[in-house]
GROMACS .gro file of C-alpha atoms in nm:
model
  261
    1UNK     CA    1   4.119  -4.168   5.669
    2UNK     CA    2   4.158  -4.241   5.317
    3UNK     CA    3   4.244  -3.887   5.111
    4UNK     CA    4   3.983  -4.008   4.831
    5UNK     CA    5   3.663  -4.076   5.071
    6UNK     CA    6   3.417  -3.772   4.984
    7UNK     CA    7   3.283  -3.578   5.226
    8UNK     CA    8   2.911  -3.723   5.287
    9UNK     CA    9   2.623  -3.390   5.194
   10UNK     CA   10   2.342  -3.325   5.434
   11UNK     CA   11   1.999  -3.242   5.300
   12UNK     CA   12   1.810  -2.947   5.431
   13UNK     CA   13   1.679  -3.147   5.699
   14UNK     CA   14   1.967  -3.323   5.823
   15UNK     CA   15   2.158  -2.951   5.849
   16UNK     CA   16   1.826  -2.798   6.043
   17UNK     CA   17   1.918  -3.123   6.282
   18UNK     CA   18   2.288  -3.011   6.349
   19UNK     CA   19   2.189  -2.632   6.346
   20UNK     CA   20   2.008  -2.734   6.631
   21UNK     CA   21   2.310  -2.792   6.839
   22UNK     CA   22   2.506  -2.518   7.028
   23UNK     CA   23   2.845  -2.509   6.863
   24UNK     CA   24   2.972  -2.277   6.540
   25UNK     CA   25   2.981  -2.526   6.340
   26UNK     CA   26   2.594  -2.581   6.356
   27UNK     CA   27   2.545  -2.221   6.327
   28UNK     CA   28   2.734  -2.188   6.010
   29UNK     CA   29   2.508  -2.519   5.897
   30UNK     CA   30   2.148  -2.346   6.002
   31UNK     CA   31   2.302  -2.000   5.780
   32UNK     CA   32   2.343  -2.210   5.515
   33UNK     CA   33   2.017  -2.363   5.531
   34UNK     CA   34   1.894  -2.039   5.562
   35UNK     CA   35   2.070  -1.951   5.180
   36UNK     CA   36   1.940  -2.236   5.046
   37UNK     CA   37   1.578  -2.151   5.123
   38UNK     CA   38   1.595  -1.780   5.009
   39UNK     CA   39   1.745  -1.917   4.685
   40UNK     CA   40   1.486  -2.191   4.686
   41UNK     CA   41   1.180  -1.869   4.720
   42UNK     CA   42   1.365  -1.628   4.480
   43UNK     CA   43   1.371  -1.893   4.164
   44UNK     CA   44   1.003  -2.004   4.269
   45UNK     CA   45   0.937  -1.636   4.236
   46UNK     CA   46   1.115  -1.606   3.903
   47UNK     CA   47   0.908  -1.907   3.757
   48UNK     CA   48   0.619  -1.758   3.865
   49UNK     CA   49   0.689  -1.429   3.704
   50UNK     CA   50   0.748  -1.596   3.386
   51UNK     CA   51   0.423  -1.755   3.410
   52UNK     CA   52   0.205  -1.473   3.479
   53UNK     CA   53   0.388  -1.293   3.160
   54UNK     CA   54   0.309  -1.531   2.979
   55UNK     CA   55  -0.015  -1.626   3.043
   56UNK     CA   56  -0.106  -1.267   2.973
   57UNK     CA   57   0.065  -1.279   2.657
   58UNK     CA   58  -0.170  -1.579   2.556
   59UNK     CA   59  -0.500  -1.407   2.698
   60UNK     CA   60  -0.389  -1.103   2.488
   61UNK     CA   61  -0.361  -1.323   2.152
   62UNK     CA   62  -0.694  -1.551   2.200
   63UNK     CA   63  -0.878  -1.163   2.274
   64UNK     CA   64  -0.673  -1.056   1.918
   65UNK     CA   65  -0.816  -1.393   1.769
   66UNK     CA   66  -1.173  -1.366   1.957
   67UNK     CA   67  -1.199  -1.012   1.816
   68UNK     CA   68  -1.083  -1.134   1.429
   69UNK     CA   69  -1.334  -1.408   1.456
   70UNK     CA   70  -1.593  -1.141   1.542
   71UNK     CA   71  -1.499  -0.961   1.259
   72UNK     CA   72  -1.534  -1.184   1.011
   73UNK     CA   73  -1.847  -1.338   1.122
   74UNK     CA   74  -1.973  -0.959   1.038
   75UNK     CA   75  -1.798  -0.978   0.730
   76UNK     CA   76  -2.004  -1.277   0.634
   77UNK     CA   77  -2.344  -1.184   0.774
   78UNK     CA   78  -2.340  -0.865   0.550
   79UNK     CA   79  -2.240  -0.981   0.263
   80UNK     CA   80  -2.484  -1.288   0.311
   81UNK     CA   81  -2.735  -1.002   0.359
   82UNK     CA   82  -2.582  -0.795   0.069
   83UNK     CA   83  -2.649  -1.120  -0.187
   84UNK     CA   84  -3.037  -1.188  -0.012
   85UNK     CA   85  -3.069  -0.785  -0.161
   86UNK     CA   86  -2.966  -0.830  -0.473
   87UNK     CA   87  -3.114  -1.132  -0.557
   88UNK     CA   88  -3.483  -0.943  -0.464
   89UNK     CA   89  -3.389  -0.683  -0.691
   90UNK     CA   90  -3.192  -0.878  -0.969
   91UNK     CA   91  -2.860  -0.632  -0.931
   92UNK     CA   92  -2.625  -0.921  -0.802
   93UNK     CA   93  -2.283  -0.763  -0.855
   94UNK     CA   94  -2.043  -0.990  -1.017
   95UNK     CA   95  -1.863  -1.051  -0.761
   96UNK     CA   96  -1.622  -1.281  -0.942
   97UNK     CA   97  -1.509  -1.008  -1.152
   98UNK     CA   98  -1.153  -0.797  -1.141
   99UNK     CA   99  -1.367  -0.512  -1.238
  100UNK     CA  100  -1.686  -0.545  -1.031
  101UNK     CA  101  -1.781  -0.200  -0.825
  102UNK     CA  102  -1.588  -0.363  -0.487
  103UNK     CA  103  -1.292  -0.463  -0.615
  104UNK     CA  104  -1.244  -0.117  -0.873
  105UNK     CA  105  -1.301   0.025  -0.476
  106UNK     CA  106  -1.016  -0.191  -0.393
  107UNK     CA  107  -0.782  -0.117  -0.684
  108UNK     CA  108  -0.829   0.264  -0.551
  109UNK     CA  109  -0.743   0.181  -0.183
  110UNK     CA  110  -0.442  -0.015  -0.289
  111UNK     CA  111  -0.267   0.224  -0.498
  112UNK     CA  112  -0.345   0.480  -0.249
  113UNK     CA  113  -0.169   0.330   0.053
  114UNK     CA  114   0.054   0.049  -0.105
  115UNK     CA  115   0.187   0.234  -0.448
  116UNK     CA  116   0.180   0.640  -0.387
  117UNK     CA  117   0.383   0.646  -0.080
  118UNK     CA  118   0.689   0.440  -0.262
  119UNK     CA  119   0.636   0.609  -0.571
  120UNK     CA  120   0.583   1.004  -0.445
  121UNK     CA  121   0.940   0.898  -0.212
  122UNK     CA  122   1.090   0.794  -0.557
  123UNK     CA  123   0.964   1.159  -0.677
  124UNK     CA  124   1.064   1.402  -0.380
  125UNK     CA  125   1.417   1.256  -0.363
  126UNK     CA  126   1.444   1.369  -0.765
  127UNK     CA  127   1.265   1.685  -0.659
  128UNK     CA  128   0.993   1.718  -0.864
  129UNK     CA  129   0.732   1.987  -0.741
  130UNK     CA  130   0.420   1.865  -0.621
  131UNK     CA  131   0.204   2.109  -0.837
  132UNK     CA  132   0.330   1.974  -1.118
  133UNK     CA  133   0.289   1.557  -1.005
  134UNK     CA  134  -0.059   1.650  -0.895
  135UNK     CA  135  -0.152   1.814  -1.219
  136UNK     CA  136  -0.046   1.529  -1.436
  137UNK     CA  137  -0.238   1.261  -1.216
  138UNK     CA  138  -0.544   1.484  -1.220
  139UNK     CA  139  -0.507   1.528  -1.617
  140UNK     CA  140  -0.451   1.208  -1.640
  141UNK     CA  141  -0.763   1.090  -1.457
  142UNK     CA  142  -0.961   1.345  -1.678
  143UNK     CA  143  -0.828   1.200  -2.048
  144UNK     CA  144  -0.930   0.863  -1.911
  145UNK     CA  145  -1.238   0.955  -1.845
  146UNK     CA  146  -1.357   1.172  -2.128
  147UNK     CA  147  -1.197   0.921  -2.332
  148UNK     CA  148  -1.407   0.624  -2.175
  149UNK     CA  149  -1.679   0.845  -2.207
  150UNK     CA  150  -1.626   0.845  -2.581
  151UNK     CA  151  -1.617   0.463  -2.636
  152UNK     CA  152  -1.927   0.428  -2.404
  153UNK     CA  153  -2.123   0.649  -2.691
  154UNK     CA  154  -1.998   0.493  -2.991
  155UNK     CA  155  -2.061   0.139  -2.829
  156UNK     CA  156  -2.387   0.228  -2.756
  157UNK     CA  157  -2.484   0.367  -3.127
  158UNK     CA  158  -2.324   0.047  -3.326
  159UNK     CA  159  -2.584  -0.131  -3.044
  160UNK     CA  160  -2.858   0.052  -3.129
  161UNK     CA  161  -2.767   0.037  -3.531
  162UNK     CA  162  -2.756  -0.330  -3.485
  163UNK     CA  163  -3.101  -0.386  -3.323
  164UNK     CA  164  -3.281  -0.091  -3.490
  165UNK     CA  165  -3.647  -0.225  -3.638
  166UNK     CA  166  -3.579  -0.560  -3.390
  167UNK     CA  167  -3.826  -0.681  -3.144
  168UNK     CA  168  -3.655  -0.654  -2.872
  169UNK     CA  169  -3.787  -0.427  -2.602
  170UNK     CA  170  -3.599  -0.070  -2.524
  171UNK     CA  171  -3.519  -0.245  -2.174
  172UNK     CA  172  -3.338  -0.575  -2.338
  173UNK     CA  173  -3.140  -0.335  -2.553
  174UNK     CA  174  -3.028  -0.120  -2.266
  175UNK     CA  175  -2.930  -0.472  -2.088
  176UNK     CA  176  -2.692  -0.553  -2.415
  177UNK     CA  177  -2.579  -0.201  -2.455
  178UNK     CA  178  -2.455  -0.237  -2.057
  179UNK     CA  179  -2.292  -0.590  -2.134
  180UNK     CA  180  -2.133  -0.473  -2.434
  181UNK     CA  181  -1.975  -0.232  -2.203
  182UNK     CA  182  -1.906  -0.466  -1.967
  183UNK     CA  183  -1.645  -0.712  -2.190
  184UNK     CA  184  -1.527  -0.370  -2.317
  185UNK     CA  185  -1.469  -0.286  -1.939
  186UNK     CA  186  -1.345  -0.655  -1.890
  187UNK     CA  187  -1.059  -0.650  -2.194
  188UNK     CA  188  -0.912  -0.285  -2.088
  189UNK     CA  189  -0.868  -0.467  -1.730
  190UNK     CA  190  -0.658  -0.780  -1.920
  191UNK     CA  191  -0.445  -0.505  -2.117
  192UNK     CA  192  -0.281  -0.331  -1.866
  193UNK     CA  193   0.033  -0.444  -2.000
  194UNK     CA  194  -0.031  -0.262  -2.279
  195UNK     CA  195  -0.147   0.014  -2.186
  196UNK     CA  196   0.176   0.079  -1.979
  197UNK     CA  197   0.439  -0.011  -2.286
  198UNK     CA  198   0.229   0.209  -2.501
  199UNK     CA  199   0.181   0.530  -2.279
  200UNK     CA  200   0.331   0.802  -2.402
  201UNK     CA  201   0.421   1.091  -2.097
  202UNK     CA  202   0.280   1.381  -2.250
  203UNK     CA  203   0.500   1.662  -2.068
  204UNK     CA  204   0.754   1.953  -2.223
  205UNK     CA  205   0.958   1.942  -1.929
  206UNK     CA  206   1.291   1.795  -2.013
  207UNK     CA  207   1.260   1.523  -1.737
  208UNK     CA  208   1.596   1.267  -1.689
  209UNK     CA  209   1.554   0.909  -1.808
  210UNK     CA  210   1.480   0.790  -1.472
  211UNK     CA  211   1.239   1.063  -1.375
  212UNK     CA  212   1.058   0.990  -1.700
  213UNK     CA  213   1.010   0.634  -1.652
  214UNK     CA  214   0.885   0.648  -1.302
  215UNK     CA  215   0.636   0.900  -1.427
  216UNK     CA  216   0.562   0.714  -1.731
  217UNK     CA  217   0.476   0.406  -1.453
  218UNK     CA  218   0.239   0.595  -1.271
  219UNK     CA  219   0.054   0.808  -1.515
  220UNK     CA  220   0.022   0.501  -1.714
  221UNK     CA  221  -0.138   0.319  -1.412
  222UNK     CA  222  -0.374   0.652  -1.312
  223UNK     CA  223  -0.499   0.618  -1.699
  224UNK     CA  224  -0.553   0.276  -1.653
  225UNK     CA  225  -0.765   0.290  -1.329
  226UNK     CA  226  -0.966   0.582  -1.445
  227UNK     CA  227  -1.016   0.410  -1.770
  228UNK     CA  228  -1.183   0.137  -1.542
  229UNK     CA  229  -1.360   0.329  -1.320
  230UNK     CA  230  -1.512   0.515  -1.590
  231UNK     CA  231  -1.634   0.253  -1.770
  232UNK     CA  232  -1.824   0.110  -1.466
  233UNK     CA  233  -2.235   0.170  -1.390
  234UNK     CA  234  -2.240   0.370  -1.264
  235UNK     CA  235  -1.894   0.562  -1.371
  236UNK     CA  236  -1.636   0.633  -1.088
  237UNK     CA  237  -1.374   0.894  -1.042
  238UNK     CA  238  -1.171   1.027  -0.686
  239UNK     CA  239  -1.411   1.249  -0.513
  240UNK     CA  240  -1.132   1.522  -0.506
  241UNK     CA  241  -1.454   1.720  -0.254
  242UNK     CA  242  -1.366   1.437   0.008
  243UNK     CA  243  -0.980   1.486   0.011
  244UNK     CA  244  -0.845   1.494   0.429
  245UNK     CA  245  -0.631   1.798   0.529
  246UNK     CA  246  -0.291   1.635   0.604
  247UNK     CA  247   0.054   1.755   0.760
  248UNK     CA  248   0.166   1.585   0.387
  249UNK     CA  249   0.096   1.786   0.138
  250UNK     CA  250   0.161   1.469  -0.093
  251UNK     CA  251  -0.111   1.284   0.067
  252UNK     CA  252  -0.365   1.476  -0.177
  253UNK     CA  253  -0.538   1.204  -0.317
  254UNK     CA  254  -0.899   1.159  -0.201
  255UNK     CA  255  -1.062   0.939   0.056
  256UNK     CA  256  -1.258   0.713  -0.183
  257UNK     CA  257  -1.449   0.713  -0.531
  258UNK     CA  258  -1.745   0.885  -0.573
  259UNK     CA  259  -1.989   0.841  -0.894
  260UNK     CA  260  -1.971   1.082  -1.174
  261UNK     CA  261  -2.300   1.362  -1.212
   0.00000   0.00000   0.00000
């Protein structure tokens, strides 16, 4: 026999054939068979497993996707809804506006959870007291405000010195008064820029360079906001009433806006 020839492999059915016969040797070729088969049912079971995972994996993303769809059909069918209103009653909001009522809600929401957690991390690692952090936001929320509340009046009188002895009806003059206020509003919002290089922190606590900056940054941003907020119509401040007990004593700030009385 030549030392090269291979040695010929039976299939499965070929080594059930010579299991059937009585010697070892077909005994050895039936346990073999035997191997194969439970190999055979163990990968089939493998492939199977691997299937059902991720099948369910898919079923849990098009539920995630059904449930987003669902969503923003809502989304669409109230603010649809929302625009059928104020078209009846002529208060459309301008909805194309940085400083419409929704999006001043936004601006709120934003720096609550996006900005104060990085910035009050930046402030407990330098150890400034919370008392003190939460004083100068709340003053500087107040400033804004009476400030606002300031320019509001003295836009409002060069209006009314300007159409004193017209025609126009007390109504149309309200109606410029409010749009006066409005581009007022509008050119604070384009300025924030500004308003940030030309804060000054008003504070006699010898504060390091760094400290001083960060808190320059975000009392310079609370003005800002509240300068917004209060120039809206109605005006809007944080409802400090609506503020959530928390295990954080840093997470002061309130829920949402509410209008000023």
């Amino acid at each position: 026999m030549d030392e090269h020839q291979t040695t010929p492999v039976l299939d499965c059915q070929q080594i059930t054939q010579v299991s059937n016969s009585s010697d070892d040797h077909g005994k050895y070729l039936s346990s073999s068979c035997q191997e194969c088969h439970k190999i055979k049912q163990q990968h089939e079971q493998r492939l199977k497993q691997m299937e059902d995972f991720y099948q369910n994996k898919l079923d849990e993303q098009r539920a995630v996707l059904k449930q987003r769809e669902k969503e923003l059909r809502s989304i669409k069918d109230r603010l649809a809804a929302d625009s059928a209103i104020s078209l009846k009653t002529g208060t459309t909001e301008r909805r194309n506006s940085p400083v419409s009522n929704s999006r001043l809600t936004e601006m709120y929401q934003h720096f609550k959870l996006l900005q104060w957690p990085k910035i009050k991390d930046q402030l407990k690692a330098r150890k400034m007291k919370l008392d003190d952090v939460k004083a100068m936001i709340q003053n500087s929320f107040k400033k804004a405000l009476a400030d606002m509340k300031e320019k509001r009046k003295q836009i409002e009188d060069v209006i009314s010195l300007i159409e004193n002895g017209s025609e126009l009806s007390p109504q149309k003059i309200k109606e410029y008064k409010q749009f006066a206020i409005q581009n007022y509003q509008l050119s604070q919002y384009k300025k924030k820029n500004e308003h940030q290089k030309a804060y000054k922190l008003e504070s006699a606590a010898p504060y390091s360079e760094e400290v001083e900056n960060i808190l320059t940054s975000l009392l310079s941003e609370c003005y800002w906001m509240s300068s917004l907020w209060a120039l809206n119509n109605p005006p809007l401040q944080p409802n400090w009433d609506s503020v959530v007990p928390s295990m954080d004593r840093w997470a002061f700030f309130p829920q949402d806006l509410a209008e000023v009385k």
